[in-house]
Amino acid sequence: MSAENHVQMRLTGHQAPFSLTPAAHEELVRYLAGAREGLAGDPDGDESVRDLEASVGDKLASFCGSAVSEGQMRSTLRQFGSVVGGPGGPGTNGADVSAPKWCRVLDGKWLAGVCLGVSATTEASIVWVRIMCVAVTLLAGALLSAFSVYVTLVFLGLVVLVYLTLTLLLPPVESVAEYRQLHARRYSVGQ
Amino acid sequence: MEEGPEFAALRRGLLELLVLASVEHKVRYAAEIVAALRGVNFPVQEGTAYPLLNKMRREGLVDHEWRESSSGPPRKYLSLTAAGQQRLAEYRKYWQKLTNMIERIGQ
């Protein structure tokens, strides 16, 4: 690879810029952005990111060759590991954002877990949710058969279609316990 | 020492004690502390250690002093403060207590 393709990057504290391949540069930029995000709630977050950056520089300075390769960058950053902050760090913030309100629950499901998901969100009993779904469908089907048997068939087809659509749209969650865990923070804050 | 995840929680609790102990008798900069911990087979990563070091400095357990380096940027050398020394002594005492507990519980 010719020298023009290398990216020059300055790292905190180091006087000379480092020569990186574009892929290695991208890896490092992504790592530092992740570190900043992970330490967003930390009062010393900026300083920790600067310390890490300087330390990455120390490691990179020990490599020989014209530019730091993607492989060298990967192994360095893997050794540094993901950046973990104190309270208010990534795990706690991330859970709130990623916790879906409506979902499918896989553990204990009959078909795709749509009813279980409804039961988890509304905190209604799963038996009740299932009975209601079947009862409403059958009752509506029976009433519609007063018009014609074809209307009933179209209606049942629509019900199946709605269920399949929900299966595709709703994000799966492993179990009801996990759903509650994801939302534990929200409940304790909101109520 | 590549222990399973069942030891991860215990390890996490030990990290601060070991960091304090690593700068008890000599000043070290962050990368040296990480190297010292790995040197005694305690697995730790910079991504975990560096934020912890800054938190401990904020709590007044360690203090730092900038020193020039021959090979790179100036480095922050950490040392124990009086509070840090006291905390380390408390940790050791507590650790002793836990060890006694483990031994006594089965008897």
PDB file of C-alpha atoms in Angstrom:
ATOM      1  CA  MET A   1       0.000   0.000   0.000  1.00  0.00           C
ATOM      2  CA  SER A   2       1.471   3.373  -0.931  1.00  0.00           C
ATOM      3  CA  ALA A   3       2.147   6.020   1.697  1.00  0.00           C
ATOM      4  CA  GLU A   4      -0.594   8.339   0.411  1.00  0.00           C
ATOM      5  CA  ASN A   5      -3.202   5.837   1.553  1.00  0.00           C
ATOM      6  CA  HIS A   6      -2.126   6.056   5.184  1.00  0.00           C
ATOM      7  CA  VAL A   7      -4.014   8.192   7.632  1.00  0.00           C
ATOM      8  CA  GLN A   8      -2.058  10.447   9.972  1.00  0.00           C
ATOM      9  CA  MET A   9      -3.614  10.591  13.427  1.00  0.00           C
ATOM     10  CA  ARG A  10      -2.542  12.486  16.528  1.00  0.00           C
ATOM     11  CA  LEU A  11      -3.024  10.886  19.924  1.00  0.00           C
ATOM     12  CA  THR A  12      -3.152  12.713  23.245  1.00  0.00           C
ATOM     13  CA  GLY A  13       0.273  13.572  24.611  1.00  0.00           C
ATOM     14  CA  HIS A  14       2.221  12.153  21.679  1.00  0.00           C
ATOM     15  CA  GLN A  15       4.067  14.760  19.660  1.00  0.00           C
ATOM     16  CA  ALA A  16       4.386  12.931  16.380  1.00  0.00           C
ATOM     17  CA  PRO A  17       1.266  11.773  14.561  1.00  0.00           C
ATOM     18  CA  PHE A  18       0.819   8.054  13.989  1.00  0.00           C
ATOM     19  CA  SER A  19       0.620   6.548  10.543  1.00  0.00           C
ATOM     20  CA  LEU A  20      -2.308   4.160  10.266  1.00  0.00           C
ATOM     21  CA  THR A  21      -3.927   2.217   7.465  1.00  0.00           C
ATOM     22  CA  PRO A  22      -7.478   3.464   6.810  1.00  0.00           C
ATOM     23  CA  ALA A  23      -8.956   0.296   8.335  1.00  0.00           C
ATOM     24  CA  ALA A  24      -6.807   0.624  11.466  1.00  0.00           C
ATOM     25  CA  HIS A  25      -7.778   4.294  11.720  1.00  0.00           C
ATOM     26  CA  GLU A  26     -11.444   3.379  11.527  1.00  0.00           C
ATOM     27  CA  GLU A  27     -11.011   0.740  14.254  1.00  0.00           C
ATOM     28  CA  LEU A  28      -9.358   3.218  16.607  1.00  0.00           C
ATOM     29  CA  VAL A  29     -11.872   6.004  15.958  1.00  0.00           C
ATOM     30  CA  ARG A  30     -14.687   3.548  16.657  1.00  0.00           C
ATOM     31  CA  TYR A  31     -13.020   2.319  19.851  1.00  0.00           C
ATOM     32  CA  LEU A  32     -12.510   5.841  21.203  1.00  0.00           C
ATOM     33  CA  ALA A  33     -16.071   6.842  20.317  1.00  0.00           C
ATOM     34  CA  GLY A  34     -17.303   3.756  22.195  1.00  0.00           C
ATOM     35  CA  ALA A  35     -15.120   4.688  25.175  1.00  0.00           C
ATOM     36  CA  ARG A  36     -16.527   8.221  25.224  1.00  0.00           C
ATOM     37  CA  GLU A  37     -20.041   6.856  25.062  1.00  0.00           C
ATOM     38  CA  GLY A  38     -19.357   4.319  27.789  1.00  0.00           C
ATOM     39  CA  LEU A  39     -18.014   7.003  30.114  1.00  0.00           C
ATOM     40  CA  ALA A  40     -20.659   9.602  29.290  1.00  0.00           C
ATOM     41  CA  GLY A  41     -21.945   9.751  32.874  1.00  0.00           C
ATOM     42  CA  ASP A  42     -18.478   9.619  34.468  1.00  0.00           C
ATOM     43  CA  PRO A  43     -17.160  12.943  35.827  1.00  0.00           C
ATOM     44  CA  ASP A  44     -13.622  11.866  34.879  1.00  0.00           C
ATOM     45  CA  GLY A  45     -14.730  10.321  31.580  1.00  0.00           C
ATOM     46  CA  ASP A  46     -12.807  12.729  29.356  1.00  0.00           C
ATOM     47  CA  GLU A  47      -9.650  12.228  31.356  1.00  0.00           C
ATOM     48  CA  SER A  48      -9.965   8.446  31.227  1.00  0.00           C
ATOM     49  CA  VAL A  49     -10.402   8.573  27.443  1.00  0.00           C
ATOM     50  CA  ARG A  50      -7.299  10.792  27.172  1.00  0.00           C
ATOM     51  CA  ASP A  51      -5.329   8.358  29.356  1.00  0.00           C
ATOM     52  CA  LEU A  52      -6.443   5.425  27.211  1.00  0.00           C
ATOM     53  CA  GLU A  53      -5.592   7.315  24.030  1.00  0.00           C
ATOM     54  CA  ALA A  54      -2.078   8.121  25.279  1.00  0.00           C
ATOM     55  CA  SER A  55      -1.597   4.511  26.340  1.00  0.00           C
ATOM     56  CA  VAL A  56      -2.754   3.197  22.955  1.00  0.00           C
ATOM     57  CA  GLY A  57      -0.165   5.572  21.475  1.00  0.00           C
ATOM     58  CA  ASP A  58       2.564   4.021  23.644  1.00  0.00           C
ATOM     59  CA  LYS A  59       1.621   0.579  22.329  1.00  0.00           C
ATOM     60  CA  LEU A  60       1.464   1.717  18.704  1.00  0.00           C
ATOM     61  CA  ALA A  61       4.847   3.421  19.017  1.00  0.00           C
ATOM     62  CA  SER A  62       6.396   0.034  19.755  1.00  0.00           C
ATOM     63  CA  PHE A  63       5.301  -1.378  16.382  1.00  0.00           C
ATOM     64  CA  CYS A  64       7.750  -1.193  13.511  1.00  0.00           C
ATOM     65  CA  GLY A  65       6.828  -0.684   9.884  1.00  0.00           C
ATOM     66  CA  SER A  66       5.500   2.158   7.812  1.00  0.00           C
ATOM     67  CA  ALA A  67       1.959   2.162   9.166  1.00  0.00           C
ATOM     68  CA  VAL A  68      -0.039   0.398  11.853  1.00  0.00           C
ATOM     69  CA  SER A  69      -2.079  -2.335  10.210  1.00  0.00           C
ATOM     70  CA  GLU A  70      -5.646  -3.293  10.948  1.00  0.00           C
ATOM     71  CA  GLY A  71      -4.527  -6.535  12.587  1.00  0.00           C
ATOM     72  CA  GLN A  72      -2.090  -4.756  14.913  1.00  0.00           C
ATOM     73  CA  MET A  73      -4.768  -2.243  15.873  1.00  0.00           C
ATOM     74  CA  ARG A  74      -7.336  -4.984  16.491  1.00  0.00           C
ATOM     75  CA  SER A  75      -5.072  -6.984  18.785  1.00  0.00           C
ATOM     76  CA  THR A  76      -4.040  -3.849  20.694  1.00  0.00           C
ATOM     77  CA  LEU A  77      -7.618  -2.751  21.242  1.00  0.00           C
ATOM     78  CA  ARG A  78      -8.738  -6.264  22.116  1.00  0.00           C
ATOM     79  CA  GLN A  79      -6.138  -6.267  24.866  1.00  0.00           C
ATOM     80  CA  PHE A  80      -7.401  -2.916  26.150  1.00  0.00           C
ATOM     81  CA  GLY A  81     -10.916  -4.309  26.275  1.00  0.00           C
ATOM     82  CA  SER A  82     -14.204  -2.476  26.301  1.00  0.00           C
ATOM     83  CA  VAL A  83     -14.317   0.610  28.457  1.00  0.00           C
ATOM     84  CA  VAL A  84     -16.309   0.181  31.632  1.00  0.00           C
ATOM     85  CA  GLY A  85     -17.398   3.178  33.653  1.00  0.00           C
ATOM     86  CA  GLY A  86     -18.752   3.441  37.168  1.00  0.00           C
ATOM     87  CA  PRO A  87     -22.436   3.859  38.018  1.00  0.00           C
ATOM     88  CA  GLY A  88     -24.243   5.642  35.226  1.00  0.00           C
ATOM     89  CA  GLY A  89     -22.036   3.805  32.756  1.00  0.00           C
ATOM     90  CA  PRO A  90     -22.940   1.965  29.590  1.00  0.00           C
ATOM     91  CA  GLY A  91     -24.829  -1.037  30.920  1.00  0.00           C
ATOM     92  CA  THR A  92     -27.371   0.945  32.852  1.00  0.00           C
ATOM     93  CA  ASN A  93     -28.026   3.537  30.160  1.00  0.00           C
ATOM     94  CA  GLY A  94     -28.047   0.989  27.365  1.00  0.00           C
ATOM     95  CA  ALA A  95     -30.742  -1.175  28.963  1.00  0.00           C
ATOM     96  CA  ASP A  96     -33.255   1.645  29.048  1.00  0.00           C
ATOM     97  CA  VAL A  97     -32.788   2.565  25.423  1.00  0.00           C
ATOM     98  CA  SER A  98     -32.811  -0.968  24.058  1.00  0.00           C
ATOM     99  CA  ALA A  99     -35.697  -2.312  26.159  1.00  0.00           C
ATOM    100  CA  PRO A 100     -38.681  -2.610  23.812  1.00  0.00           C
ATOM    101  CA  LYS A 101     -42.119  -1.981  25.298  1.00  0.00           C
ATOM    102  CA  TRP A 102     -43.891  -4.514  23.075  1.00  0.00           C
ATOM    103  CA  CYS A 103     -42.149  -7.761  22.293  1.00  0.00           C
ATOM    104  CA  ARG A 104     -42.486 -11.501  21.740  1.00  0.00           C
ATOM    105  CA  VAL A 105     -41.459 -13.770  24.596  1.00  0.00           C
ATOM    106  CA  LEU A 106     -39.828 -17.033  23.532  1.00  0.00           C
ATOM    107  CA  ASP A 107     -39.751 -19.020  26.760  1.00  0.00           C
ATOM    108  CA  GLY A 108     -43.166 -20.665  27.208  1.00  0.00           C
ATOM    109  CA  LYS A 109     -44.571 -19.595  23.852  1.00  0.00           C
ATOM    110  CA  TRP A 110     -47.236 -21.513  21.954  1.00  0.00           C
ATOM    111  CA  LEU A 111     -46.793 -20.110  18.459  1.00  0.00           C
ATOM    112  CA  ALA A 112     -44.413 -17.171  18.206  1.00  0.00           C
ATOM    113  CA  GLY A 113     -44.855 -15.734  21.684  1.00  0.00           C
ATOM    114  CA  VAL A 114     -47.017 -12.749  20.724  1.00  0.00           C
ATOM    115  CA  CYS A 115     -49.605 -13.417  23.445  1.00  0.00           C
ATOM    116  CA  LEU A 116     -46.871 -13.907  26.045  1.00  0.00           C
ATOM    117  CA  GLY A 117     -45.412 -10.569  24.977  1.00  0.00           C
ATOM    118  CA  VAL A 118     -48.781  -8.875  25.414  1.00  0.00           C
ATOM    119  CA  SER A 119     -49.134 -10.517  28.815  1.00  0.00           C
ATOM    120  CA  ALA A 120     -45.634  -9.342  29.840  1.00  0.00           C
ATOM    121  CA  THR A 121     -46.298  -5.748  28.790  1.00  0.00           C
ATOM    122  CA  THR A 122     -49.818  -5.439  30.223  1.00  0.00           C
ATOM    123  CA  GLU A 123     -49.026  -7.641  33.239  1.00  0.00           C
ATOM    124  CA  ALA A 124     -52.219  -9.536  32.496  1.00  0.00           C
ATOM    125  CA  SER A 125     -52.323 -13.286  33.047  1.00  0.00           C
ATOM    126  CA  ILE A 126     -51.164 -15.252  30.002  1.00  0.00           C
ATOM    127  CA  VAL A 127     -54.163 -17.611  30.267  1.00  0.00           C
ATOM    128  CA  TRP A 128     -56.524 -14.649  30.154  1.00  0.00           C
ATOM    129  CA  VAL A 129     -54.750 -13.085  27.145  1.00  0.00           C
ATOM    130  CA  ARG A 130     -54.880 -16.368  25.199  1.00  0.00           C
ATOM    131  CA  ILE A 131     -58.523 -17.041  26.043  1.00  0.00           C
ATOM    132  CA  MET A 132     -59.468 -13.513  25.044  1.00  0.00           C
ATOM    133  CA  CYS A 133     -57.626 -13.778  21.709  1.00  0.00           C
ATOM    134  CA  VAL A 134     -59.271 -17.077  20.798  1.00  0.00           C
ATOM    135  CA  ALA A 135     -62.691 -16.041  22.115  1.00  0.00           C
ATOM    136  CA  VAL A 136     -62.737 -12.699  20.277  1.00  0.00           C
ATOM    137  CA  THR A 137     -61.595 -14.352  17.043  1.00  0.00           C
ATOM    138  CA  LEU A 138     -64.206 -17.138  17.250  1.00  0.00           C
ATOM    139  CA  LEU A 139     -66.992 -14.790  18.300  1.00  0.00           C
ATOM    140  CA  ALA A 140     -66.238 -12.302  15.516  1.00  0.00           C
ATOM    141  CA  GLY A 141     -65.963 -15.183  13.033  1.00  0.00           C
ATOM    142  CA  ALA A 142     -69.317 -16.560  14.161  1.00  0.00           C
ATOM    143  CA  LEU A 143     -71.012 -13.178  13.907  1.00  0.00           C
ATOM    144  CA  LEU A 144     -69.524 -12.537  10.465  1.00  0.00           C
ATOM    145  CA  SER A 145     -70.786 -15.902   9.220  1.00  0.00           C
ATOM    146  CA  ALA A 146     -74.246 -14.291   9.343  1.00  0.00           C
ATOM    147  CA  PHE A 147     -73.196 -12.438   6.155  1.00  0.00           C
ATOM    148  CA  SER A 148     -71.454 -15.275   4.377  1.00  0.00           C
ATOM    149  CA  VAL A 149     -69.012 -18.044   5.135  1.00  0.00           C
ATOM    150  CA  TYR A 150     -66.531 -16.305   2.822  1.00  0.00           C
ATOM    151  CA  VAL A 151     -66.478 -13.187   5.025  1.00  0.00           C
ATOM    152  CA  THR A 152     -65.575 -15.413   7.967  1.00  0.00           C
ATOM    153  CA  LEU A 153     -62.769 -17.061   6.005  1.00  0.00           C
ATOM    154  CA  VAL A 154     -61.390 -13.670   4.931  1.00  0.00           C
ATOM    155  CA  PHE A 155     -61.567 -12.519   8.539  1.00  0.00           C
ATOM    156  CA  LEU A 156     -59.712 -15.583   9.828  1.00  0.00           C
ATOM    157  CA  GLY A 157     -57.127 -15.068   7.100  1.00  0.00           C
ATOM    158  CA  LEU A 158     -56.694 -11.495   8.274  1.00  0.00           C
ATOM    159  CA  VAL A 159     -56.205 -12.658  11.869  1.00  0.00           C
ATOM    160  CA  VAL A 160     -53.476 -15.054  10.741  1.00  0.00           C
ATOM    161  CA  LEU A 161     -51.903 -12.240   8.700  1.00  0.00           C
ATOM    162  CA  VAL A 162     -51.942  -9.866  11.681  1.00  0.00           C
ATOM    163  CA  TYR A 163     -50.303 -12.535  13.863  1.00  0.00           C
ATOM    164  CA  LEU A 164     -47.596 -13.152  11.258  1.00  0.00           C
ATOM    165  CA  THR A 165     -46.983  -9.405  10.887  1.00  0.00           C
ATOM    166  CA  LEU A 166     -46.615  -9.038  14.666  1.00  0.00           C
ATOM    167  CA  THR A 167     -44.216 -11.988  14.670  1.00  0.00           C
ATOM    168  CA  LEU A 168     -42.030 -10.149  12.189  1.00  0.00           C
ATOM    169  CA  LEU A 169     -42.320  -6.699  13.782  1.00  0.00           C
ATOM    170  CA  LEU A 170     -41.995  -7.453  17.497  1.00  0.00           C
ATOM    171  CA  PRO A 171     -38.455  -7.980  18.812  1.00  0.00           C
ATOM    172  CA  PRO A 172     -37.998 -11.337  20.586  1.00  0.00           C
ATOM    173  CA  VAL A 173     -37.117 -11.419  24.292  1.00  0.00           C
ATOM    174  CA  GLU A 174     -35.853 -14.613  25.912  1.00  0.00           C
ATOM    175  CA  SER A 175     -38.245 -14.839  28.869  1.00  0.00           C
ATOM    176  CA  VAL A 176     -40.750 -12.879  30.935  1.00  0.00           C
ATOM    177  CA  ALA A 177     -38.127 -12.608  33.691  1.00  0.00           C
ATOM    178  CA  GLU A 178     -35.726 -11.004  31.250  1.00  0.00           C
ATOM    179  CA  TYR A 179     -38.420  -8.603  30.068  1.00  0.00           C
ATOM    180  CA  ARG A 180     -39.056  -7.520  33.665  1.00  0.00           C
ATOM    181  CA  GLN A 181     -35.334  -7.103  34.227  1.00  0.00           C
ATOM    182  CA  LEU A 182     -34.995  -4.883  31.176  1.00  0.00           C
ATOM    183  CA  HIS A 183     -37.811  -2.736  32.466  1.00  0.00           C
ATOM    184  CA  ALA A 184     -36.972  -2.853  36.171  1.00  0.00           C
ATOM    185  CA  ARG A 185     -35.275   0.548  36.008  1.00  0.00           C
ATOM    186  CA  ARG A 186     -38.147   2.116  34.140  1.00  0.00           C
ATOM    187  CA  TYR A 187     -40.667   0.839  36.656  1.00  0.00           C
ATOM    188  CA  SER A 188     -38.666   2.027  39.641  1.00  0.00           C
ATOM    189  CA  VAL A 189     -38.104   5.459  38.115  1.00  0.00           C
ATOM    190  CA  GLY A 190     -41.560   5.946  36.655  1.00  0.00           C
ATOM    191  CA  GLN A 191     -43.660   4.756  39.573  1.00  0.00           C
TER     192      GLN A 191
ATOM    193  CA  MET B   1      -5.067 -17.519  35.066  1.00  0.00           C
ATOM    194  CA  GLU B   2      -8.111 -17.845  32.847  1.00  0.00           C
ATOM    195  CA  GLU B   3     -10.881 -18.570  35.332  1.00  0.00           C
ATOM    196  CA  GLY B   4     -14.462 -19.031  34.330  1.00  0.00           C
ATOM    197  CA  PRO B   5     -17.108 -16.353  34.494  1.00  0.00           C
ATOM    198  CA  GLU B   6     -18.275 -17.668  37.870  1.00  0.00           C
ATOM    199  CA  PHE B   7     -15.257 -15.922  39.395  1.00  0.00           C
ATOM    200  CA  ALA B   8     -15.786 -12.633  37.564  1.00  0.00           C
ATOM    201  CA  ALA B   9     -17.744 -10.992  40.378  1.00  0.00           C
ATOM    202  CA  LEU B  10     -15.115 -11.923  42.978  1.00  0.00           C
ATOM    203  CA  ARG B  11     -12.389 -10.622  40.710  1.00  0.00           C
ATOM    204  CA  ARG B  12     -14.187  -7.341  40.173  1.00  0.00           C
ATOM    205  CA  GLY B  13     -14.334  -6.821  43.911  1.00  0.00           C
ATOM    206  CA  LEU B  14     -10.620  -7.439  44.270  1.00  0.00           C
ATOM    207  CA  LEU B  15      -9.524  -4.983  41.604  1.00  0.00           C
ATOM    208  CA  GLU B  16      -9.439  -1.885  43.789  1.00  0.00           C
ATOM    209  CA  LEU B  17      -7.551  -3.691  46.557  1.00  0.00           C
ATOM    210  CA  LEU B  18      -4.905  -4.911  44.122  1.00  0.00           C
ATOM    211  CA  VAL B  19      -4.531  -1.489  42.484  1.00  0.00           C
ATOM    212  CA  LEU B  20      -3.968   0.105  45.895  1.00  0.00           C
ATOM    213  CA  ALA B  21      -1.486  -2.607  46.838  1.00  0.00           C
ATOM    214  CA  SER B  22       0.387  -2.175  43.553  1.00  0.00           C
ATOM    215  CA  VAL B  23       1.303   1.431  44.361  1.00  0.00           C
ATOM    216  CA  GLU B  24       1.879   0.882  48.070  1.00  0.00           C
ATOM    217  CA  HIS B  25       5.655   0.775  47.954  1.00  0.00           C
ATOM    218  CA  LYS B  26       6.493   2.371  44.630  1.00  0.00           C
ATOM    219  CA  VAL B  27       4.908   4.914  42.341  1.00  0.00           C
ATOM    220  CA  ARG B  28       3.634   3.544  39.043  1.00  0.00           C
ATOM    221  CA  TYR B  29       1.851   4.947  36.030  1.00  0.00           C
ATOM    222  CA  ALA B  30      -1.385   3.434  34.741  1.00  0.00           C
ATOM    223  CA  ALA B  31       0.166   1.096  32.165  1.00  0.00           C
ATOM    224  CA  GLU B  32       2.636  -0.155  34.784  1.00  0.00           C
ATOM    225  CA  ILE B  33      -0.175  -0.868  37.236  1.00  0.00           C
ATOM    226  CA  VAL B  34      -2.002  -2.924  34.605  1.00  0.00           C
ATOM    227  CA  ALA B  35       1.250  -4.718  33.798  1.00  0.00           C
ATOM    228  CA  ALA B  36       1.875  -5.394  37.504  1.00  0.00           C
ATOM    229  CA  LEU B  37      -1.592  -6.907  37.943  1.00  0.00           C
ATOM    230  CA  ARG B  38      -1.126  -9.096  34.884  1.00  0.00           C
ATOM    231  CA  GLY B  39       2.320  -9.963  36.213  1.00  0.00           C
ATOM    232  CA  VAL B  40       0.739 -11.669  39.226  1.00  0.00           C
ATOM    233  CA  ASN B  41      -1.783 -13.369  36.910  1.00  0.00           C
ATOM    234  CA  PHE B  42      -4.713 -11.114  37.706  1.00  0.00           C
ATOM    235  CA  PRO B  43      -6.540 -10.599  34.411  1.00  0.00           C
ATOM    236  CA  VAL B  44      -7.395  -6.933  33.901  1.00  0.00           C
ATOM    237  CA  GLN B  45      -7.882  -4.710  30.894  1.00  0.00           C
ATOM    238  CA  GLU B  46      -7.007  -1.065  30.408  1.00  0.00           C
ATOM    239  CA  GLY B  47     -10.606  -0.297  29.521  1.00  0.00           C
ATOM    240  CA  THR B  48     -11.649  -1.317  33.043  1.00  0.00           C
ATOM    241  CA  ALA B  49      -8.613  -0.107  34.973  1.00  0.00           C
ATOM    242  CA  TYR B  50      -8.191   3.436  33.645  1.00  0.00           C
ATOM    243  CA  PRO B  51     -11.667   4.712  34.559  1.00  0.00           C
ATOM    244  CA  LEU B  52     -11.256   3.068  37.988  1.00  0.00           C
ATOM    245  CA  LEU B  53      -7.908   4.815  38.552  1.00  0.00           C
ATOM    246  CA  ASN B  54      -9.491   8.198  37.853  1.00  0.00           C
ATOM    247  CA  LYS B  55     -12.384   7.381  40.152  1.00  0.00           C
ATOM    248  CA  MET B  56      -9.947   6.460  42.930  1.00  0.00           C
ATOM    249  CA  ARG B  57      -8.076   9.707  42.385  1.00  0.00           C
ATOM    250  CA  ARG B  58     -11.335  11.628  42.645  1.00  0.00           C
ATOM    251  CA  GLU B  59     -12.072   9.832  45.907  1.00  0.00           C
ATOM    252  CA  GLY B  60      -8.677  10.849  47.217  1.00  0.00           C
ATOM    253  CA  LEU B  61      -7.255   7.325  47.535  1.00  0.00           C
ATOM    254  CA  VAL B  62      -4.391   7.963  45.130  1.00  0.00           C
ATOM    255  CA  ASP B  63      -2.554  11.058  44.029  1.00  0.00           C
ATOM    256  CA  HIS B  64      -0.564  11.622  40.868  1.00  0.00           C
ATOM    257  CA  GLU B  65       2.534  13.446  39.838  1.00  0.00           C
ATOM    258  CA  TRP B  66       3.555  14.164  36.237  1.00  0.00           C
ATOM    259  CA  ARG B  67       6.973  12.916  35.193  1.00  0.00           C
ATOM    260  CA  GLU B  68       8.749  13.183  31.863  1.00  0.00           C
ATOM    261  CA  SER B  69       9.273   9.986  29.945  1.00  0.00           C
ATOM    262  CA  SER B  70      12.186   9.237  27.656  1.00  0.00           C
ATOM    263  CA  SER B  71      10.066   7.441  25.093  1.00  0.00           C
ATOM    264  CA  GLY B  72       6.741   9.228  24.952  1.00  0.00           C
ATOM    265  CA  PRO B  73       4.469  11.793  26.522  1.00  0.00           C
ATOM    266  CA  PRO B  74       4.788  12.694  30.226  1.00  0.00           C
ATOM    267  CA  ARG B  75       3.187  10.161  32.527  1.00  0.00           C
ATOM    268  CA  LYS B  76       1.023  10.348  35.605  1.00  0.00           C
ATOM    269  CA  TYR B  77       2.706   8.409  38.380  1.00  0.00           C
ATOM    270  CA  LEU B  78       0.271   7.335  41.048  1.00  0.00           C
ATOM    271  CA  SER B  79       0.979   7.012  44.751  1.00  0.00           C
ATOM    272  CA  LEU B  80      -1.133   6.205  47.808  1.00  0.00           C
ATOM    273  CA  THR B  81      -2.558   9.044  49.861  1.00  0.00           C
ATOM    274  CA  ALA B  82      -3.092   8.683  53.607  1.00  0.00           C
ATOM    275  CA  ALA B  83      -6.731   7.825  52.864  1.00  0.00           C
ATOM    276  CA  GLY B  84      -5.586   5.261  50.320  1.00  0.00           C
ATOM    277  CA  GLN B  85      -3.249   3.666  52.835  1.00  0.00           C
ATOM    278  CA  GLN B  86      -6.057   3.477  55.349  1.00  0.00           C
ATOM    279  CA  ARG B  87      -8.420   1.983  52.758  1.00  0.00           C
ATOM    280  CA  LEU B  88      -5.838  -0.633  51.812  1.00  0.00           C
ATOM    281  CA  ALA B  89      -5.373  -1.600  55.465  1.00  0.00           C
ATOM    282  CA  GLU B  90      -9.150  -1.880  55.840  1.00  0.00           C
ATOM    283  CA  TYR B  91      -9.415  -4.022  52.709  1.00  0.00           C
ATOM    284  CA  ARG B  92      -6.730  -6.367  53.975  1.00  0.00           C
ATOM    285  CA  LYS B  93      -8.389  -6.683  57.347  1.00  0.00           C
ATOM    286  CA  TYR B  94     -11.730  -7.382  55.698  1.00  0.00           C
ATOM    287  CA  TRP B  95     -10.168  -9.924  53.381  1.00  0.00           C
ATOM    288  CA  GLN B  96      -8.731 -11.687  56.410  1.00  0.00           C
ATOM    289  CA  LYS B  97     -12.178 -11.697  57.965  1.00  0.00           C
ATOM    290  CA  LEU B  98     -13.687 -13.228  54.829  1.00  0.00           C
ATOM    291  CA  THR B  99     -11.011 -15.920  54.781  1.00  0.00           C
ATOM    292  CA  ASN B 100     -11.729 -16.787  58.414  1.00  0.00           C
ATOM    293  CA  MET B 101     -15.429 -16.885  57.607  1.00  0.00           C
ATOM    294  CA  ILE B 102     -14.885 -19.371  54.789  1.00  0.00           C
ATOM    295  CA  GLU B 103     -12.844 -21.584  57.092  1.00  0.00           C
ATOM    296  CA  ARG B 104     -15.232 -21.416  60.039  1.00  0.00           C
ATOM    297  CA  ILE B 105     -18.513 -21.884  58.185  1.00  0.00           C
ATOM    298  CA  GLY B 106     -18.097 -25.610  57.559  1.00  0.00           C
ATOM    299  CA  GLN B 107     -17.162 -26.523  61.111  1.00  0.00           C
TER     300      GLN B 107
END
